[in-house]
Tab-separated table of C-alpha atoms in Angstrom:
chain	number	residue	atom	x	y	z
A	4	MET	CA	72.532	-73.206	97.051
A	5	PHE	CA	74.477	-70.334	98.559
A	6	VAL	CA	73.890	-69.012	102.068
A	7	PHE	CA	74.865	-65.382	102.597
A	8	GLY	CA	76.414	-64.842	106.021
A	9	TYR	CA	77.574	-61.532	107.439
A	10	GLY	CA	77.784	-62.118	111.214
A	11	SER	CA	78.758	-65.052	113.412
A	12	LEU	CA	77.846	-67.404	110.554
A	13	LEU	CA	81.195	-66.468	108.970
A	14	TRP	CA	83.332	-67.909	111.766
A	15	ASN	CA	80.836	-70.315	113.332
A	16	PRO	CA	78.676	-71.818	110.529
A	17	ASN	CA	77.693	-75.021	112.408
A	18	PHE	CA	77.284	-76.894	109.107
A	19	SER	CA	79.596	-78.282	106.437
A	20	TYR	CA	80.035	-76.483	103.105
A	21	GLU	CA	81.954	-77.021	99.868
A	22	LEU	CA	82.804	-73.473	98.797
A	23	ALA	CA	83.093	-70.059	100.439
A	24	ILE	CA	83.045	-66.977	98.198
A	25	PRO	CA	83.542	-63.439	99.570
A	26	GLY	CA	80.957	-60.949	98.400
A	27	VAL	CA	78.788	-57.977	99.230
A	28	VAL	CA	75.087	-57.227	98.835
A	29	MET	CA	74.481	-54.331	96.492
A	30	GLY	CA	72.676	-51.478	98.234
A	31	TYR	CA	73.366	-52.715	101.777
A	32	SER	CA	76.161	-52.381	104.306
A	33	ARG	CA	76.930	-54.006	107.644
A	34	ARG	CA	76.487	-51.998	110.851
A	35	PHE	CA	76.527	-52.710	114.600
A	36	TRP	CA	73.026	-51.300	114.967
A	37	GLN	CA	71.184	-54.367	116.251
A	38	LEU	CA	70.838	-54.970	119.988
A	39	SER	CA	71.358	-58.488	121.335
A	40	PRO	CA	69.548	-59.137	124.645
A	41	ASP	CA	70.385	-62.854	124.694
A	42	HIS	CA	73.390	-64.281	122.824
A	43	ARG	CA	75.792	-61.357	123.320
A	44	GLY	CA	74.075	-59.494	126.144
A	45	THR	CA	71.199	-59.508	128.588
A	46	PRO	CA	67.841	-57.707	128.628
A	47	ASP	CA	69.284	-55.246	131.153
A	48	SER	CA	72.558	-54.828	129.273
A	49	PRO	CA	72.081	-55.803	125.610
A	50	GLY	CA	75.077	-56.337	123.377
A	51	ARG	CA	75.652	-55.284	119.761
A	52	VAL	CA	75.594	-57.466	116.652
A	53	VAL	CA	75.724	-56.552	112.987
A	54	SER	CA	72.731	-56.140	110.716
A	55	LEU	CA	72.263	-55.201	107.071
A	56	VAL	CA	71.067	-51.647	106.513
A	57	PRO	CA	70.361	-49.820	103.235
A	58	ASP	CA	73.417	-47.987	101.913
A	59	THR	CA	73.700	-46.731	98.348
A	60	GLU	CA	77.402	-45.889	98.684
A	61	VAL	CA	78.688	-49.443	99.083
A	62	GLU	CA	81.812	-50.129	97.004
A	63	PHE	CA	80.824	-53.140	94.899
A	64	TYR	CA	84.186	-53.864	93.258
A	65	PRO	CA	87.028	-55.617	95.137
A	66	ILE	CA	90.165	-53.546	95.516
A	67	ASN	CA	92.362	-56.172	93.813
A	68	GLY	CA	90.644	-55.536	90.478
A	69	SER	CA	89.258	-59.061	90.040
A	70	GLU	CA	86.174	-59.515	87.867
A	71	PRO	CA	82.952	-59.606	89.930
A	72	PHE	CA	79.957	-61.822	89.205
A	73	SER	CA	76.383	-61.800	90.515
A	74	LEU	CA	74.371	-64.279	92.586
A	75	ASN	CA	70.786	-64.160	93.786
A	76	VAL	CA	70.578	-64.643	97.557
A	77	TYR	CA	67.984	-64.225	100.274
A	78	ILE	CA	68.804	-61.650	102.939
A	79	SER	CA	66.981	-60.517	106.066
A	80	PRO	CA	67.787	-56.864	106.812
A	81	ILE	CA	66.591	-55.354	110.070
A	82	SER	CA	63.381	-53.344	109.780
A	83	GLN	CA	63.025	-49.787	111.018
A	84	ASP	CA	60.254	-50.690	113.492
A	85	ASN	CA	62.216	-53.579	115.044
A	86	ILE	CA	62.468	-52.964	118.800
A	87	TYR	CA	66.111	-54.092	118.712
A	88	ASN	CA	67.054	-51.644	115.977
A	89	SER	CA	69.033	-48.872	117.660
A	90	GLY	CA	69.528	-46.933	114.442
A	91	PRO	CA	72.610	-44.789	113.748
A	92	CYS	CA	74.789	-44.435	116.815
A	93	ASP	CA	78.162	-42.944	117.748
A	94	ILE	CA	81.116	-45.302	117.423
A	95	SER	CA	82.186	-44.543	121.001
A	96	VAL	CA	78.793	-45.615	122.368
A	97	ILE	CA	78.867	-48.867	120.387
A	98	VAL	CA	82.398	-49.640	121.577
A	99	LYS	CA	81.581	-49.099	125.263
A	100	GLN	CA	78.509	-51.292	124.934
A	101	ILE	CA	80.463	-54.103	123.251
A	102	ILE	CA	83.203	-53.967	125.897
A	103	ARG	CA	80.848	-54.450	128.838
A	104	SER	CA	78.279	-56.880	127.359
A	105	ARG	CA	78.202	-60.652	127.722
A	106	GLY	CA	75.454	-63.166	126.917
A	107	CYS	CA	74.783	-66.880	126.767
A	108	SER	CA	77.042	-67.276	123.687
A	109	GLY	CA	79.982	-65.409	125.186
A	110	SER	CA	81.352	-61.900	125.370
A	111	ASN	CA	80.327	-59.267	122.863
A	112	LEU	CA	84.009	-58.425	122.440
A	113	GLU	CA	84.675	-61.955	121.159
A	114	TYR	CA	81.898	-61.565	118.575
A	115	ALA	CA	83.257	-58.280	117.211
A	116	LEU	CA	86.930	-59.271	117.127
A	117	ARG	CA	86.267	-62.710	115.597
A	118	LEU	CA	84.149	-61.055	112.921
A	119	ALA	CA	86.939	-58.618	112.064
A	120	ASP	CA	89.539	-61.408	112.067
A	121	CYS	CA	87.359	-63.606	109.846
A	122	GLN	CA	86.715	-60.722	107.443
A	123	ARG	CA	90.445	-60.106	107.170
A	124	ARG	CA	91.210	-63.784	106.477
A	125	MET	CA	88.310	-64.703	104.184
A	126	ALA	CA	88.007	-61.490	102.179
A	127	PRO	CA	91.296	-59.570	102.410
A	128	ASN	CA	90.442	-57.535	99.306
A	129	ILE	CA	87.109	-56.242	100.606
A	130	PHE	CA	87.532	-53.435	103.132
A	131	ASP	CA	84.728	-52.944	105.659
A	132	GLU	CA	85.410	-49.469	107.047
A	133	HIS	CA	82.775	-49.633	109.808
A	134	LEU	CA	83.875	-53.057	111.079
A	135	PHE	CA	87.575	-52.252	111.141
A	136	GLN	CA	86.944	-48.897	112.774
A	137	ILE	CA	85.017	-50.689	115.520
A	138	GLU	CA	87.897	-53.164	115.892
A	139	SER	CA	90.463	-50.370	116.186
A	140	LYS	CA	88.431	-48.487	118.802
A	141	LEU	CA	87.830	-51.705	120.752
A	142	LEU	CA	91.562	-52.389	120.962
A	143	GLU	CA	92.186	-48.814	122.106
A	144	GLU	CA	89.532	-49.209	124.795
A	145	CYS	CA	90.975	-52.567	125.874
A	146	GLU	CA	94.402	-50.952	126.145
A	147	TYR	CA	93.002	-48.063	128.190
A	148	LEU	CA	90.974	-50.277	130.536
A	149	GLN	CA	93.514	-53.132	130.473
A	150	HIS	CA	90.595	-55.369	129.642
A	151	ASP	CA	91.203	-59.054	130.294
A	152	ASP	CA	89.481	-61.318	127.755
A	153	SER	CA	90.894	-64.601	126.475
A	154	ILE	CA	89.877	-63.774	122.896
A	155	LEU	CA	92.617	-61.126	122.748
A	156	GLU	CA	95.288	-63.776	123.233
A	157	LYS	CA	93.560	-66.351	121.026
A	158	LEU	CA	93.535	-63.939	118.083
A	159	LYS	CA	97.125	-62.908	118.897
A	160	TYR	CA	96.503	-59.204	119.367
A	161	ASN	CA	99.802	-57.663	120.411
A	162	LEU	CA	98.806	-55.449	123.330
A	163	PRO	CA	101.644	-54.679	125.805
A	164	TYR	CA	99.576	-55.038	128.968
A	165	LEU	CA	98.582	-58.619	128.025
A	166	ALA	CA	102.176	-59.782	128.443
A	167	ASP	CA	102.297	-58.242	131.930
A	168	LYS	CA	99.069	-59.969	132.936
A	169	LYS	CA	100.323	-63.276	131.574
A	170	GLY	CA	103.402	-62.965	133.783
A	171	LYS	CA	101.228	-62.228	136.818
A	172	ARG	CA	99.200	-65.374	136.174
A	173	LYS	CA	102.361	-67.468	136.212
A	174	ARG	CA	103.482	-65.892	139.501
A	175	ASN	CA	100.082	-66.411	141.133
A	176	GLU	CA	98.402	-69.624	140.036
A	177	SER	CA	95.537	-69.251	142.502
A	178	THR	CA	94.275	-66.106	140.797
A	179	LYS	CA	91.975	-66.957	137.900
A	180	GLU	CA	90.891	-63.451	137.065
A	181	PHE	CA	92.425	-60.063	137.596
A	182	LYS	CA	90.067	-57.345	138.653
A	183	GLN	CA	90.537	-53.636	138.262
A	184	MET	CA	88.983	-50.806	140.151
A	185	LEU	CA	86.267	-48.926	138.374
A	186	ARG	CA	87.380	-45.411	137.527
A	187	TYR	CA	84.887	-42.650	137.088
A	188	GLU	CA	86.608	-41.432	133.970
A	189	ASP	CA	86.048	-44.834	132.362
A	190	LEU	CA	82.291	-44.366	132.586
A	191	LEU	CA	82.353	-40.710	131.595
A	192	ARG	CA	84.596	-41.086	128.562
A	193	ASP	CA	82.722	-39.637	125.562
A	194	TYR	CA	79.708	-39.039	127.837
A	195	ASN	CA	77.560	-36.029	126.983
A	196	VAL	CA	75.562	-34.773	129.954
A	197	LEU	CA	73.145	-32.983	127.608
A	198	GLU	CA	72.218	-36.117	125.645
A	199	ARG	CA	69.203	-38.157	126.685
A	200	PRO	CA	70.236	-41.722	127.669
A	201	VAL	CA	68.386	-43.613	124.938
A	202	GLU	CA	69.831	-45.864	122.264
A	203	ASN	CA	67.129	-44.860	119.797
A	204	HIS	CA	66.466	-41.118	119.897
A	205	SER	CA	62.866	-41.641	118.813
A	206	HIS	CA	62.178	-43.410	122.132
A	207	PRO	CA	61.445	-41.553	125.382
A	208	VAL	CA	63.376	-41.874	128.623
A	209	THR	CA	61.116	-43.501	131.210
A	210	VAL	CA	61.495	-41.781	134.581
A	211	HIS	CA	59.759	-43.202	137.656
A	212	LEU	CA	59.008	-40.796	140.493
A	213	LYS	CA	57.949	-41.477	144.071
A	214	VAL	CA	57.383	-38.866	146.782
A	215	SER	CA	58.304	-39.903	150.328
A	216	LEU	CA	56.499	-37.527	152.674
A	217	GLN	CA	58.546	-36.740	155.789
A	218	GLN	CA	56.680	-33.950	157.515
A	219	LEU	CA	53.784	-31.530	157.180
A	220	ILE	CA	55.625	-28.477	158.487
A	221	ASP	CA	52.967	-25.788	158.454
A	222	VAL	CA	49.531	-24.934	157.105
A	223	ASP	CA	49.383	-21.153	156.694
A	224	GLU	CA	45.631	-20.603	156.490
A	225	LYS	CA	45.921	-16.833	156.180
A	226	ASN	CA	48.238	-16.932	153.129
A	227	GLN	CA	46.855	-20.227	151.795
A	228	ILE	CA	50.282	-21.904	151.738
A	229	VAL	CA	51.262	-25.398	152.878
A	230	HIS	CA	54.891	-26.210	153.732
A	231	VAL	CA	55.904	-29.834	153.130
A	232	ASN	CA	59.159	-31.689	153.791
A	233	ALA	CA	59.526	-34.560	151.299
A	234	TRP	CA	62.048	-36.700	149.441
A	235	LEU	CA	61.752	-37.103	145.682
A	236	ASP	CA	62.755	-40.621	144.633
A	237	TYR	CA	63.698	-40.733	140.911
A	238	LEU	CA	64.631	-43.874	138.997
A	239	TRP	CA	65.664	-44.190	135.335
A	240	ASN	CA	68.156	-46.174	133.243
A	241	ASP	CA	71.213	-44.873	131.404
A	242	TYR	CA	72.550	-47.471	128.977
A	243	LYS	CA	75.885	-45.627	128.717
A	244	LEU	CA	76.637	-46.215	132.400
A	245	ARG	CA	76.694	-50.012	132.520
A	246	TRP	CA	79.546	-52.322	133.404
A	247	ASP	CA	80.313	-55.875	134.439
A	248	PRO	CA	81.052	-55.955	138.200
A	249	ASN	CA	83.193	-59.075	137.728
A	250	GLU	CA	85.652	-57.022	135.696
A	251	TYR	CA	85.852	-54.161	138.198
A	252	GLY	CA	86.529	-55.708	141.581
A	253	ASN	CA	82.852	-56.588	142.195
A	254	ILE	CA	81.909	-52.914	142.339
A	255	SER	CA	78.167	-52.861	141.692
A	256	ASP	CA	77.387	-49.182	142.290
A	257	VAL	CA	79.091	-45.793	142.254
A	258	ARG	CA	78.119	-42.233	143.196
A	259	PHE	CA	78.102	-39.253	140.883
A	260	PRO	CA	77.529	-35.629	141.909
A	261	ALA	CA	74.483	-33.941	140.416
A	262	GLY	CA	75.486	-32.312	137.148
A	263	LYS	CA	78.039	-34.918	136.089
A	264	ILE	CA	75.482	-37.120	134.337
A	265	TRP	CA	72.132	-36.532	132.658
A	266	LYS	CA	69.157	-36.018	134.951
A	267	PRO	CA	65.506	-35.216	134.197
A	268	ASP	CA	64.440	-31.571	134.492
A	269	VAL	CA	61.401	-32.409	136.621
A	270	LEU	CA	60.176	-29.502	138.739
A	271	LEU	CA	57.212	-28.497	140.845
A	272	VAL	CA	54.933	-27.017	138.186
A	273	GLY	CA	51.490	-25.450	137.997
A	274	TYR	CA	49.825	-22.525	139.687
A	275	ASN	CA	50.075	-24.148	143.110
A	276	SER	CA	53.883	-23.737	143.212
A	277	VAL	CA	54.741	-20.584	145.186
A	278	ASP	CA	58.430	-21.201	145.832
A	279	PRO	CA	60.448	-18.396	144.157
A	280	ASN	CA	63.420	-20.753	143.703
A	281	PHE	CA	61.376	-23.221	141.590
A	282	ASP	CA	63.743	-26.102	142.439
A	283	SER	CA	63.909	-26.274	146.232
A	284	THR	CA	65.647	-29.653	146.427
A	285	TYR	CA	69.151	-30.290	147.721
A	286	PRO	CA	71.561	-31.500	144.969
A	287	THR	CA	72.454	-34.902	146.407
A	288	ASN	CA	74.647	-37.525	144.740
A	289	MET	CA	73.180	-39.964	142.243
A	290	ILE	CA	73.658	-43.711	142.755
A	291	VAL	CA	74.522	-45.521	139.507
A	292	TYR	CA	74.186	-49.315	139.452
A	293	SER	CA	76.045	-51.693	137.155
A	294	ASN	CA	72.913	-52.413	135.081
A	295	GLY	CA	72.563	-48.704	134.280
A	296	ASP	CA	69.798	-47.949	136.784
A	297	ILE	CA	70.150	-44.533	138.409
A	298	SER	CA	68.594	-43.676	141.760
A	299	TRP	CA	68.406	-40.036	142.771
A	300	VAL	CA	66.698	-39.017	146.027
A	301	PRO	CA	66.944	-35.248	146.580
A	302	PRO	CA	65.219	-33.950	149.742
A	303	GLY	CA	63.397	-30.646	149.684
A	304	ILE	CA	60.975	-28.317	151.433
A	305	PHE	CA	58.135	-27.409	149.111
A	306	LYS	CA	55.733	-24.480	149.351
A	307	ILE	CA	52.429	-25.127	147.653
A	308	SER	CA	49.334	-23.001	147.331
A	309	CYS	CA	46.205	-24.624	148.724
A	310	LYS	CA	42.705	-23.203	148.991
A	311	ILE	CA	41.743	-23.638	152.648
A	312	GLU	CA	37.999	-24.044	153.167
A	313	ILE	CA	36.959	-23.243	156.766
A	314	LYS	CA	33.202	-23.567	156.461
A	315	TRP	CA	33.156	-26.517	158.865
A	316	PHE	CA	35.991	-25.330	161.131
A	317	PRO	CA	37.187	-26.960	163.351
A	318	PHE	CA	35.723	-30.112	161.786
A	319	ASP	CA	37.077	-29.277	158.336
A	320	GLU	CA	38.983	-31.425	155.860
A	321	GLN	CA	41.375	-30.020	153.274
A	322	ARG	CA	42.579	-31.451	149.970
A	323	CYS	CA	45.876	-30.030	148.733
A	324	PHE	CA	48.156	-31.223	145.966
A	325	PHE	CA	51.513	-30.615	144.336
A	326	LYS	CA	52.303	-31.400	140.732
A	327	PHE	CA	55.611	-32.447	139.164
A	328	GLY	CA	56.442	-32.417	135.465
A	329	SER	CA	59.278	-31.910	133.004
A	330	TRP	CA	59.983	-28.280	132.218
A	331	THR	CA	61.195	-28.769	128.631
A	332	TYR	CA	60.708	-32.407	127.567
A	333	SER	CA	57.384	-33.512	126.133
A	334	GLY	CA	56.055	-37.039	126.542
A	335	PHE	CA	57.769	-37.987	123.277
A	336	TYR	CA	61.148	-37.502	124.968
A	337	LEU	CA	60.501	-38.073	128.685
A	338	ASP	CA	57.824	-40.432	129.968
A	339	LEU	CA	57.109	-39.575	133.606
A	340	GLN	CA	55.525	-42.479	135.484
A	341	PRO	CA	54.623	-43.007	139.161
A	342	ALA	CA	56.910	-45.491	140.894
A	343	LYS	CA	55.653	-48.357	143.009
A	344	GLY	CA	54.174	-46.894	146.184
A	345	GLY	CA	53.995	-43.534	144.405
A	346	PHE	CA	53.135	-41.525	147.544
A	347	ASP	CA	55.003	-43.065	150.467
A	348	THR	CA	54.103	-42.084	154.049
A	349	SER	CA	55.933	-44.876	155.887
A	350	GLU	CA	58.455	-42.362	157.315
A	351	TYR	CA	55.921	-39.590	157.890
A	352	LEU	CA	56.184	-37.691	161.194
A	353	SER	CA	52.643	-37.050	162.413
A	354	ASN	CA	51.442	-33.462	162.701
A	355	GLY	CA	49.818	-32.300	165.934
A	356	GLU	CA	47.037	-30.341	164.240
A	357	TRP	CA	46.400	-32.249	161.030
A	358	ALA	CA	45.796	-35.951	160.460
A	359	LEU	CA	46.661	-37.475	157.101
A	360	PRO	CA	44.082	-40.205	156.452
A	361	MET	CA	44.847	-40.656	152.758
A	362	THR	CA	47.376	-39.770	150.050
A	363	THR	CA	47.003	-40.499	146.344
A	364	VAL	CA	48.894	-39.922	143.110
A	365	ALA	CA	47.531	-39.477	139.593
A	366	ARG	CA	49.181	-39.168	136.191
A	367	SER	CA	47.831	-36.872	133.492
A	368	GLU	CA	48.913	-35.293	130.226
A	369	LYS	CA	48.481	-31.672	129.250
A	370	PHE	CA	48.655	-29.992	125.856
A	371	TYR	CA	49.903	-26.407	125.835
A	372	ASP	CA	49.093	-23.698	123.301
A	373	CYS	CA	52.738	-23.477	122.236
A	374	CYS	CA	52.857	-27.098	121.119
A	375	PRO	CA	49.339	-28.537	120.768
A	376	LYS	CA	50.542	-31.872	119.352
A	377	GLU	CA	52.990	-32.669	122.149
A	378	PRO	CA	51.670	-34.164	125.416
A	379	TYR	CA	53.402	-33.073	128.608
A	380	PRO	CA	52.931	-35.715	131.334
A	381	ASP	CA	52.768	-34.753	134.983
A	382	LEU	CA	52.241	-36.470	138.325
A	383	THR	CA	49.892	-34.937	140.878
A	384	PHE	CA	50.291	-35.938	144.535
A	385	TYR	CA	47.223	-35.315	146.683
A	386	LEU	CA	47.215	-34.656	150.430
A	387	HIS	CA	43.922	-35.397	152.178
A	388	MET	CA	44.156	-33.602	155.545
A	389	ARG	CA	41.704	-33.710	158.442
A	390	ARG	CA	41.947	-31.255	161.326
A	391	ARG	CA	42.401	-32.805	164.746
A	392	THR	CA	39.535	-31.454	166.904
A	393	LEU	CA	40.699	-32.437	170.407
A	394	TYR	CA	42.613	-29.200	170.955
A	395	TYR	CA	39.760	-27.035	169.709
A	396	GLY	CA	37.256	-29.062	171.707
A	397	PHE	CA	38.997	-28.255	174.986
A	398	ASN	CA	40.103	-24.724	174.140
A	399	LEU	CA	37.220	-23.383	172.061
A	400	ILE	CA	34.053	-25.471	172.030
A	401	MET	CA	33.847	-26.379	175.725
A	402	PRO	CA	34.617	-22.836	176.978
A	403	CYS	CA	31.988	-21.442	174.606
A	404	LEU	CA	29.426	-23.938	175.880
A	405	LEU	CA	30.271	-23.128	179.507
A	406	THR	CA	30.031	-19.408	178.790
A	407	THR	CA	26.629	-19.882	177.209
A	408	MET	CA	25.395	-22.007	180.107
A	409	MET	CA	26.599	-19.473	182.668
A	410	SER	CA	24.861	-16.709	180.742
A	411	LEU	CA	21.615	-18.647	180.931
A	412	LEU	CA	22.151	-19.359	184.623
A	413	GLY	CA	22.620	-15.646	185.214
A	414	PHE	CA	18.985	-15.090	184.460
A	415	THR	CA	18.055	-17.284	187.427
A	416	LEU	CA	19.606	-14.801	189.873
A	417	PRO	CA	17.171	-12.396	191.628
A	418	PRO	CA	16.812	-9.003	189.932
A	419	GLU	CA	18.000	-7.122	193.022
A	420	ALA	CA	21.321	-9.061	193.109
A	421	GLY	CA	24.174	-6.768	192.005
A	422	GLU	CA	26.317	-9.740	190.922
A	423	LYS	CA	23.800	-10.505	188.158
A	424	ILE	CA	24.685	-7.337	186.232
A	425	THR	CA	28.414	-7.900	186.739
A	426	LEU	CA	28.234	-11.542	185.591
A	427	LEU	CA	26.132	-10.848	182.512
A	428	CYS	CA	28.379	-7.942	181.480
A	429	TYR	CA	31.682	-9.810	181.749
A	430	LEU	CA	30.638	-13.177	180.285
A	431	PRO	CA	30.154	-11.876	176.689
A	432	LEU	CA	33.511	-10.099	176.882
A	433	SER	CA	35.321	-13.397	177.533
A	434	PHE	CA	33.885	-15.028	174.411
A	435	PRO	CA	35.652	-12.914	171.719
A	436	ARG	CA	38.796	-12.811	173.863
A	437	ARG	CA	38.999	-16.605	173.956
A	438	ARG	CA	38.006	-17.061	170.322
A	439	SER	CA	40.435	-14.466	168.926
A	440	GLY	CA	43.361	-16.874	169.263
A	441	SER	CA	41.566	-19.504	167.195
A	442	LEU	CA	40.218	-17.369	164.355
A	443	ARG	CA	41.049	-18.574	160.808
A	444	LEU	CA	41.705	-15.484	158.691
A	445	ASN	CA	39.888	-16.575	155.555
A	446	SER	CA	36.817	-15.260	153.752
A	447	PHE	CA	36.403	-17.894	151.032
A	448	GLN	CA	33.665	-19.745	152.884
A	449	LEU	CA	31.895	-18.706	156.071
């Protein structure tokens, strides 16, 4: 019985065998398209291992001209719907992922280089273009980053910087590992700011959004506009921006200016947005963590349209909202989800006129006429506001009651008293004068 191996089974079979014959599977080729969240990576930073994928252009004849023969073998190619199937991917992306990944079976770099070394020793007449291209790019990246991995010395790769590091080890026996500072250009090499950070382009980028309300600045009842000071707390993951802190001086996070890396085009959308600038947030730095998580918290002052109902003034309650959604990405490409504690008021500065008894957030999907088959998700943040009545009680209600009572008391004065006419003439004049400062200029409900 023959066992067909194409990955770590070649250099680590874990069983005895009598004969090893180099060969290829007709109609299939080997590609680093399978993610490894365990042996050569972690769930947060999966590595890359090879899988068999259909390929009709595989060269079936060895380059030394020897006579081929056929064998029937069982193979297990990766399926298209496998969650660990990344599909076709740029060589540069694969190389960066292999360099930084490590799992329970060792570094991903060891896996790739041992596979290339084993291929070269066991089947020197069969050229695997994809594998050897990966090996070449990995060595270039190791040279550029001065990557320190014992497998490079074990396989006798002749890289100049390895000799320098070996000399440093001899001069400093107490140092087990040499760290290097993380350079921004290392992370941004071959990075395309326009490309969504997904390994499989058929999958959406999941973006979590939380609004941290800071202040209710103003409620313009005449123009039906509410001014809000809030922080938008975004969180998503970019698999291209991951690294091992142990290899970079224990640096676990870095800052990037807005515009240097991909960010979601989430804006205040809907008819209730009245800000002419559309995006009224300040372009703050983005915090990138070693596992690829990106935190972006831009502050902003938002102007939203809100229908103010004054029927029960000054005992009225208002319900306003502001809606955020992607401007160009449908739900197939960007999945907008509320973060934990989606509407945070822990840092809210209380307003003197309006109380905020409740805030809620809701997610919905909308289908537009331009693209009826594409859902566009949005998050709606609701403000439930209740007017504080203490001020109006002392400055409007009580004076009106006193004016009314004094008007009634005026009728108890004798008819011949001249003060009666003066009192009853001036009391009604004070009512509109006092109330004019508290009028709500709104005709929606009276």
